[in-house]
Coordinates of N, CA and C in Angstrom, one line a residue:
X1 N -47.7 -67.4 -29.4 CA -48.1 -66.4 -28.4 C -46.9 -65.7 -28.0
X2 N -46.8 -64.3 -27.7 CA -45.8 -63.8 -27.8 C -44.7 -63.8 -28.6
X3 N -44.3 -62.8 -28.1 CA -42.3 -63.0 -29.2 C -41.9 -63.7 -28.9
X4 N -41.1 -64.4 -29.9 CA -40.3 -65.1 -29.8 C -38.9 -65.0 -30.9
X5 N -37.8 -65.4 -30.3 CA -36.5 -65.4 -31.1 C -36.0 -67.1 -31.4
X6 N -35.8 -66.8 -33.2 CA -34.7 -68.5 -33.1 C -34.4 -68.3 -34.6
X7 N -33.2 -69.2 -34.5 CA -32.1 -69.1 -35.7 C -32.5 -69.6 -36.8
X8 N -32.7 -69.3 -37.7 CA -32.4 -70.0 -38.8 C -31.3 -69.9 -40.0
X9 N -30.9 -71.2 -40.4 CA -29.8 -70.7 -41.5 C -30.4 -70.6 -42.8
X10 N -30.0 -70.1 -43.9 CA -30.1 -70.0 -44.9 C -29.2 -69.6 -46.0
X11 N -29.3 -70.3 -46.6 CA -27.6 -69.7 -48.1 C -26.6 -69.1 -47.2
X12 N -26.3 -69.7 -46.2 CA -25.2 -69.4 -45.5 C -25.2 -68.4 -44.5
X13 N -26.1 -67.7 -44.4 CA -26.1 -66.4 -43.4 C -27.3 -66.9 -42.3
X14 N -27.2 -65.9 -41.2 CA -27.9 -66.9 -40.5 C -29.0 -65.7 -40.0
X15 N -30.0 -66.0 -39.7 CA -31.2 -65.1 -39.6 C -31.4 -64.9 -38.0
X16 N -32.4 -64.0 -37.5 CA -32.9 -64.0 -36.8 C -34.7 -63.9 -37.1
X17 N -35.3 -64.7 -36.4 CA -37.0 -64.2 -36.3 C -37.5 -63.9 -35.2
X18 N -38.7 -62.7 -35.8 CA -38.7 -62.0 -34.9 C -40.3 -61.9 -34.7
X19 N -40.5 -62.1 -34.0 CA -42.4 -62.6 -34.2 C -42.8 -61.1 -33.2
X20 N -43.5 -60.0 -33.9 CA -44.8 -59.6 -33.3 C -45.4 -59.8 -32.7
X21 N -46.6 -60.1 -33.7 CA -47.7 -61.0 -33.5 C -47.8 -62.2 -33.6
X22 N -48.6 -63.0 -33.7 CA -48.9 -64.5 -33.9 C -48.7 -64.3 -35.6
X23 N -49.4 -63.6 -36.3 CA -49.0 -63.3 -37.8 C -48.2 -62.9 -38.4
X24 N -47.4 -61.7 -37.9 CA -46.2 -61.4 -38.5 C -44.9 -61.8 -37.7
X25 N -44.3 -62.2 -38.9 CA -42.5 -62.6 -38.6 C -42.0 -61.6 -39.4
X26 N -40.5 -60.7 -38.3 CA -39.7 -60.1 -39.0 C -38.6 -60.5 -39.1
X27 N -37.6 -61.3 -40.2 CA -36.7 -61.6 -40.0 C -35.1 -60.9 -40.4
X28 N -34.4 -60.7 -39.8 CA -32.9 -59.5 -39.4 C -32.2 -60.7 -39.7
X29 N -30.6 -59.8 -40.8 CA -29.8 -60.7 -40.7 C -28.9 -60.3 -39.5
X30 N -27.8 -60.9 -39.4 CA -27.0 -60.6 -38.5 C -25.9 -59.3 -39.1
X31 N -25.6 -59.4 -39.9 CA -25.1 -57.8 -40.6 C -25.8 -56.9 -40.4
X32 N -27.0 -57.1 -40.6 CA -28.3 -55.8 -40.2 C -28.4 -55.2 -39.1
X33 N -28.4 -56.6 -38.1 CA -28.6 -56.6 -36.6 C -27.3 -55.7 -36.2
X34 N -26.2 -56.4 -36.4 CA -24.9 -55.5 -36.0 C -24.6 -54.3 -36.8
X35 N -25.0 -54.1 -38.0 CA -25.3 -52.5 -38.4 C -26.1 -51.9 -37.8
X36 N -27.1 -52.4 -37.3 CA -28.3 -51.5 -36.4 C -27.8 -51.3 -35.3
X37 N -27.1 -52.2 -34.6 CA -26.8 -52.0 -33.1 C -25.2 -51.2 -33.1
X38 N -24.9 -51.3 -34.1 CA -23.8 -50.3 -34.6 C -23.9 -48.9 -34.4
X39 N -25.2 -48.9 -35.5 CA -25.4 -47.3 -35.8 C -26.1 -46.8 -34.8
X40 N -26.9 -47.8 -33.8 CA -27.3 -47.3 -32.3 C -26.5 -46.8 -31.1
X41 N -25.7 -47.9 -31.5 CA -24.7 -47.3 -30.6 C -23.8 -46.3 -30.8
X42 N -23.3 -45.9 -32.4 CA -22.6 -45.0 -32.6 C -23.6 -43.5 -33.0
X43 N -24.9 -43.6 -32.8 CA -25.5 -42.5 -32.9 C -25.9 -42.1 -31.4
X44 N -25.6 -42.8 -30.1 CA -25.7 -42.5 -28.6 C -24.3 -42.1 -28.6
X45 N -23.3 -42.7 -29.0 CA -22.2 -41.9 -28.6 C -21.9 -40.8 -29.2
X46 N -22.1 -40.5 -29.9 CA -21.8 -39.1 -31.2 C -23.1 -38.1 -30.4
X47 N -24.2 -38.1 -29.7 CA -24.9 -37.7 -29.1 C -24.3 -37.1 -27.8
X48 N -24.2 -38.4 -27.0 CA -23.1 -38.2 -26.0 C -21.7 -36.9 -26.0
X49 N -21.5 -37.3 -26.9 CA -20.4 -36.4 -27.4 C -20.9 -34.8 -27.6
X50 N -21.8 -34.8 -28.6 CA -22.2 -33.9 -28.8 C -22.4 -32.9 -27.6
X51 N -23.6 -34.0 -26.4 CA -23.5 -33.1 -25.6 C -22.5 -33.0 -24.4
X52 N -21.7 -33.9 -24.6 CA -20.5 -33.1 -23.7 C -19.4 -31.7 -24.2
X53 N -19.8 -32.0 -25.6 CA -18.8 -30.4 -26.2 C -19.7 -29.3 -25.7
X54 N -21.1 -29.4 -26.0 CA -21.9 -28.3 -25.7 C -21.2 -28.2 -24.1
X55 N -21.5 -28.9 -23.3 CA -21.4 -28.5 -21.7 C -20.4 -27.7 -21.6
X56 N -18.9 -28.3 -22.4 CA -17.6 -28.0 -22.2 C -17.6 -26.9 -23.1
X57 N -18.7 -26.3 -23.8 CA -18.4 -25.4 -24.6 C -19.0 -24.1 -23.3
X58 N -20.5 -24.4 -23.1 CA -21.1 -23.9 -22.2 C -20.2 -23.1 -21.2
X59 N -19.3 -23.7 -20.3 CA -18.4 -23.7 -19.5 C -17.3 -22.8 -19.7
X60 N -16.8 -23.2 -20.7 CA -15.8 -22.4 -21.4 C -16.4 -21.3 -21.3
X61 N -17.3 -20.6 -21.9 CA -17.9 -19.2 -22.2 C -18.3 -18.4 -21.4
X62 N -18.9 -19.4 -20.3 CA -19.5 -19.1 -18.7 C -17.9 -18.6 -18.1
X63 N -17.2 -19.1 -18.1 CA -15.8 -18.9 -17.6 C -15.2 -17.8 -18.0
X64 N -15.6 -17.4 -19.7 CA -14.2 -16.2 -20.1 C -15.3 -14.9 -19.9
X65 N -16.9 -15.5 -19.8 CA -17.7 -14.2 -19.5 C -17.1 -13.8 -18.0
X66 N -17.1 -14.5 -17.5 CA -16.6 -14.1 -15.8 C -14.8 -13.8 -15.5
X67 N -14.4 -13.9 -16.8 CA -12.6 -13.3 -16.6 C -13.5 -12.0 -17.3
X68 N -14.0 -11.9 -18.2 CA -14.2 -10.0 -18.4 C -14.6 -9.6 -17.8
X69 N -15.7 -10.0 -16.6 CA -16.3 -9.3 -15.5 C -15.3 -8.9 -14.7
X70 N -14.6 -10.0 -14.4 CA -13.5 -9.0 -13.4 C -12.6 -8.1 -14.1
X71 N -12.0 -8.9 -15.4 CA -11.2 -8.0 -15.6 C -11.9 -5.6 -15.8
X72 N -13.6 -6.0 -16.2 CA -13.9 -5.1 -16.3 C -13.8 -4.0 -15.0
X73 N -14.1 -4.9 -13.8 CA -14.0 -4.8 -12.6 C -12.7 -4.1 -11.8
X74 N -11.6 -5.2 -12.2 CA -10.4 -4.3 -11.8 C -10.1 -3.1 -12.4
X75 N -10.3 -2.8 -13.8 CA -9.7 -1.9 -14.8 C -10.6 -0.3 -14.2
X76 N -11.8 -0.9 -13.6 CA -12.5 0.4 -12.7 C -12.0 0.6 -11.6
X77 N -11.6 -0.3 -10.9 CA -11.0 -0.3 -9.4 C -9.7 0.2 -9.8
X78 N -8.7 0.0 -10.6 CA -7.8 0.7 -11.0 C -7.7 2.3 -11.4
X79 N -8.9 2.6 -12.4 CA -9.0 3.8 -12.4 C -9.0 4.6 -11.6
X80 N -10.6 4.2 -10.7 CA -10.5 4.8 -9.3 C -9.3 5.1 -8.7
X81 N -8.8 4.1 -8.7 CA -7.5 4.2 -7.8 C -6.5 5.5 -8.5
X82 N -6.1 5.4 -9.1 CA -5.6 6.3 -10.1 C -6.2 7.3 -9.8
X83 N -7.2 7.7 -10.3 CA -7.9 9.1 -9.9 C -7.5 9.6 -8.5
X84 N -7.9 8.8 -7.6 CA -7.7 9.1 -6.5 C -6.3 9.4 -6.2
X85 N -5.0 8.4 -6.7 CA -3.7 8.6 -6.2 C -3.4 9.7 -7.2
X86 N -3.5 10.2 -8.0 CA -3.7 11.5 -8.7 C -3.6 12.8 -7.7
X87 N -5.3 12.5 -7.3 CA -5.7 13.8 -6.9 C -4.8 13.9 -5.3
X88 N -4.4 13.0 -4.7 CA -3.9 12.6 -3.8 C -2.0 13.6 -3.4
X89 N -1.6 13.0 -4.5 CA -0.4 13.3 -5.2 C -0.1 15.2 -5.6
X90 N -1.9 15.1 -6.0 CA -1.0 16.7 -6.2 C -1.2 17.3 -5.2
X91 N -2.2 17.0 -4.2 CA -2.5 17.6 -2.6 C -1.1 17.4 -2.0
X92 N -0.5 16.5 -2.3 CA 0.7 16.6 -1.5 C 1.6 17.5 -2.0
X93 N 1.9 17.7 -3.2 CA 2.7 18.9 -4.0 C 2.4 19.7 -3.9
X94 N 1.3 20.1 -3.8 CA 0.5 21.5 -3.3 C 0.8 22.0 -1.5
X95 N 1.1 20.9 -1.3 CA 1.4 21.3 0.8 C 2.8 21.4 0.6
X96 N 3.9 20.2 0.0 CA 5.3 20.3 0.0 C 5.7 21.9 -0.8
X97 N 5.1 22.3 -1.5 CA 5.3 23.4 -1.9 C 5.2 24.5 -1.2
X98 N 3.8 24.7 -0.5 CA 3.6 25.7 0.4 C 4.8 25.5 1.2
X99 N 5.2 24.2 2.3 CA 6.2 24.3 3.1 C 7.6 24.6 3.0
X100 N 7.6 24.5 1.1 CA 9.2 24.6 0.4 C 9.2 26.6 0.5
X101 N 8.0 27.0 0.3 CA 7.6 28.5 0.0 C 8.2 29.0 1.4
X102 N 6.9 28.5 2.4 CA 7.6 28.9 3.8 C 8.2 29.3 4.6
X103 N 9.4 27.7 4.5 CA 11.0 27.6 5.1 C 12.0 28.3 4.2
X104 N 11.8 28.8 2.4 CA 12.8 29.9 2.3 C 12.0 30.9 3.0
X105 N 10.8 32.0 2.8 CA 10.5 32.7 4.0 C 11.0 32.8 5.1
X106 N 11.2 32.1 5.8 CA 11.6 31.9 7.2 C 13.1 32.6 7.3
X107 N 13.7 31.2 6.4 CA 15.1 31.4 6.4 C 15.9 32.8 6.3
X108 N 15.0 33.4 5.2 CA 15.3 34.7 4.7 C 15.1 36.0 6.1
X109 N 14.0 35.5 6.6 CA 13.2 36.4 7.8 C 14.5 36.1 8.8
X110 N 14.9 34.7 9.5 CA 15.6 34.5 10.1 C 17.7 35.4 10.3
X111 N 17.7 34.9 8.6 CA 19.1 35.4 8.0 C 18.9 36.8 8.6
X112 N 18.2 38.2 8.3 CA 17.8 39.1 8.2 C 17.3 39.5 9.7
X113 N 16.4 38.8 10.4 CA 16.9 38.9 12.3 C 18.6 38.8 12.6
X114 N 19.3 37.7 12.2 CA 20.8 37.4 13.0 C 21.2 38.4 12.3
X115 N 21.5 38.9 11.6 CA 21.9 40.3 10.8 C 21.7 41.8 11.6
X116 N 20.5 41.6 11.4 CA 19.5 43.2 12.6 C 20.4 43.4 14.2
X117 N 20.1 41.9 14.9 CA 20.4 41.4 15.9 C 22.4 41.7 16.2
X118 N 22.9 41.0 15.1 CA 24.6 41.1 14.8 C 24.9 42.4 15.0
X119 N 24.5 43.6 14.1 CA 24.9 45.1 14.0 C 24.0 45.8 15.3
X120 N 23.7 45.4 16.2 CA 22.9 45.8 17.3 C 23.6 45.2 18.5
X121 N 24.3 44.1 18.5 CA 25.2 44.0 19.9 C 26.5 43.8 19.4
X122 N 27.3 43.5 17.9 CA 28.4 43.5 17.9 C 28.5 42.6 17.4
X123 N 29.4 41.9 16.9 CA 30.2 41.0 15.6 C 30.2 39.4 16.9
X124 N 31.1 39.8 17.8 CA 31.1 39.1 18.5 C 30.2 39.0 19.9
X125 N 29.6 38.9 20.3 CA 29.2 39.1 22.0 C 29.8 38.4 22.6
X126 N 30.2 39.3 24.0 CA 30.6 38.2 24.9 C 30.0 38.4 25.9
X127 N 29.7 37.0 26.7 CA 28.7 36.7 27.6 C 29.5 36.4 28.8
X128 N 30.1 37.0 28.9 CA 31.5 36.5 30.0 C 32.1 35.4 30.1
X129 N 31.8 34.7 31.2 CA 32.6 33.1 31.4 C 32.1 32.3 29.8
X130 N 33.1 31.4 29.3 CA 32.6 30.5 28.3 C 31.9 29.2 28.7
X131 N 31.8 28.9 30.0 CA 31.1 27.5 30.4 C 29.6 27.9 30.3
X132 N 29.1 28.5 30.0 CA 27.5 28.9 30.1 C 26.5 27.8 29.4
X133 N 26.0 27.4 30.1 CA 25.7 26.4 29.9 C 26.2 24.7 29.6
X134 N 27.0 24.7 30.0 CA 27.8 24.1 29.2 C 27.2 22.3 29.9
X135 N 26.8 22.5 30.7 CA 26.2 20.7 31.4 C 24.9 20.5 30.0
X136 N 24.6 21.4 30.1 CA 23.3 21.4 28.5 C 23.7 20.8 27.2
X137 N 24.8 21.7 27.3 CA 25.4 21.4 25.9 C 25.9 19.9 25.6
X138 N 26.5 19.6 26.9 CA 27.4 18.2 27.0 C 26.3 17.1 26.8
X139 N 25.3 17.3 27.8 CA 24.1 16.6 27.3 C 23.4 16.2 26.1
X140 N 23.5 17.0 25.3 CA 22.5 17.2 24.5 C 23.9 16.5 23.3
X141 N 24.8 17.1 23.0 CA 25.5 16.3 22.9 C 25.8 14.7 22.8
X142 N 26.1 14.5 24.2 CA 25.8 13.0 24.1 C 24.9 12.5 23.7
X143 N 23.6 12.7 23.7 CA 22.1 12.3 23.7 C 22.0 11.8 22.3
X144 N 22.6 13.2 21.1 CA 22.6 12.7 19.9 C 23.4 11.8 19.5
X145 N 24.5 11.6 20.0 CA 25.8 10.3 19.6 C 25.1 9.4 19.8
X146 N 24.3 9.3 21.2 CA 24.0 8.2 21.2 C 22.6 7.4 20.7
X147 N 21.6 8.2 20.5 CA 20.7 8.2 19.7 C 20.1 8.2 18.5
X148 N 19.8 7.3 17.6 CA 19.6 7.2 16.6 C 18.4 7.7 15.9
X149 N 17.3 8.4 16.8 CA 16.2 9.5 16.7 C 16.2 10.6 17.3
X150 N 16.4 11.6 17.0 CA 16.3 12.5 17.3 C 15.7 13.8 18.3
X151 N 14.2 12.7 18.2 CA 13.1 13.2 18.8 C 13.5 12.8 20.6
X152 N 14.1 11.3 20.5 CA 14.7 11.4 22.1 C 15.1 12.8 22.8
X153 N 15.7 13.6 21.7 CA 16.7 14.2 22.9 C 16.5 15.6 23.0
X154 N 14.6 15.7 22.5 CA 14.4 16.8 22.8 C 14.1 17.5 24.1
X155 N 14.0 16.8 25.0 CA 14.1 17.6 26.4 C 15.4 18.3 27.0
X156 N 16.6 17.6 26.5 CA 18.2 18.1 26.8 C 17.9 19.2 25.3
X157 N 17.2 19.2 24.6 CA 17.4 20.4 23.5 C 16.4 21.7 24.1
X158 N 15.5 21.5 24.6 CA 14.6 22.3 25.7 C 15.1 22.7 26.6
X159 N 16.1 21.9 27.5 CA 17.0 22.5 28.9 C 17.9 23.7 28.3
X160 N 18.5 23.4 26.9 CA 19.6 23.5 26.3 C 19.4 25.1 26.0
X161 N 17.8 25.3 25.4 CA 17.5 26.5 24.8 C 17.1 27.3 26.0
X162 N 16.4 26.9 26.9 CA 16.4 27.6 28.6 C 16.8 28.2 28.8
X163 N 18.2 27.4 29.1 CA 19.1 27.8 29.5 C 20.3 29.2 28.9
X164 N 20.5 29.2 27.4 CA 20.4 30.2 25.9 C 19.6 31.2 26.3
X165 N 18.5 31.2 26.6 CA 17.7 32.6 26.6 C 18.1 33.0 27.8
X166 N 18.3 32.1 29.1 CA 18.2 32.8 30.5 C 19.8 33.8 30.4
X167 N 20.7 33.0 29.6 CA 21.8 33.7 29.3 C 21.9 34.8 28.5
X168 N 21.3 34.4 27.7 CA 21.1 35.9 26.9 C 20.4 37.1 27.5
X169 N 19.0 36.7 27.7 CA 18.1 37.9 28.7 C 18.9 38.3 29.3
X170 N 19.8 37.7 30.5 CA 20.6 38.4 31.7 C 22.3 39.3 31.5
X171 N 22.4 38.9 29.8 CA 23.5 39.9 29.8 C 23.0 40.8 28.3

């Protein structure tokens, strides 16, 4: 009734039986048995194996697909960028130019007033006393020694010019 397992020897090797049924016995030697459970076990491991390369292959691929995505990613965010610091760059050359155009304008306009202005009161003018203004000057003066921006000391440069035109207008 039921399986059952038990040893038998024979010519030296030793068997296993292996009952089915009440009718049939299959009997395994032990070489057989440990070649079977061999090749069982080394066909679960080689399996095993198998599918951990796949995973680790999987993975791999999943991985260098997602380094091109970015790298595709940056190399557009880069362009952009480019493009932009491009178009950027020449808007600026295009203003620094205008302002380079300008200030020779100016300068030339300017040179060509102190000129006009020169042959219309004289090489030298004199404004009489030399202290004219001179608390303005001293200020403004100091302001810049002591200042390391410039923009501080524009109100002593405002007193300064005030004071320049009130002198000039009045002589």
């Amino acid at each position: 009734m039921g399986n059952s397992a038990s040893a038998r020897v024979a010519d030296g090797e030793q068997h296993v039986e292996v009952t089915a049924t009440e009718d049939s016995v299959v009997y395994l030697s032990e070489d057989l048995q440990a070649k079977i459970v061999g090749d069982f076990q080394s066909k679960n491991l080689k399996d095993e194996w198998e599918s951990r390369q796949r995973s680790i292959l999987v993975a791999s691929n999943e991985r260098v697909a997602r380094d091109e995505q970015r790298r595709a990613e940056l190399d557009q965010k880069l362009g952009a960028w480019r493009s932009q610091n491009e178009s950027t760059q020449s808007q600026l050359d295009t203003k620094i130019d205008g302002l380079n155009s300008r200030f020779a304008d100016l300068s030339v306009e300017i040179q060509h007033d102190a000129s006009r202005i020169e042959r219309k009161i004289g090489a030298n003018p004199k404004f009489g006393r030399g202290d004219i203004c001179l608390n303005a000057r001293a200020q403004v003066s100091a302001c810049l020694k002591e200042c390391d921006n410039i923009r501080k000391c524009d109100g002593f440069v405002d007193i300064l010019e005030n004071c320049a035109k009130k002198a000039v207008t009045n002589h």
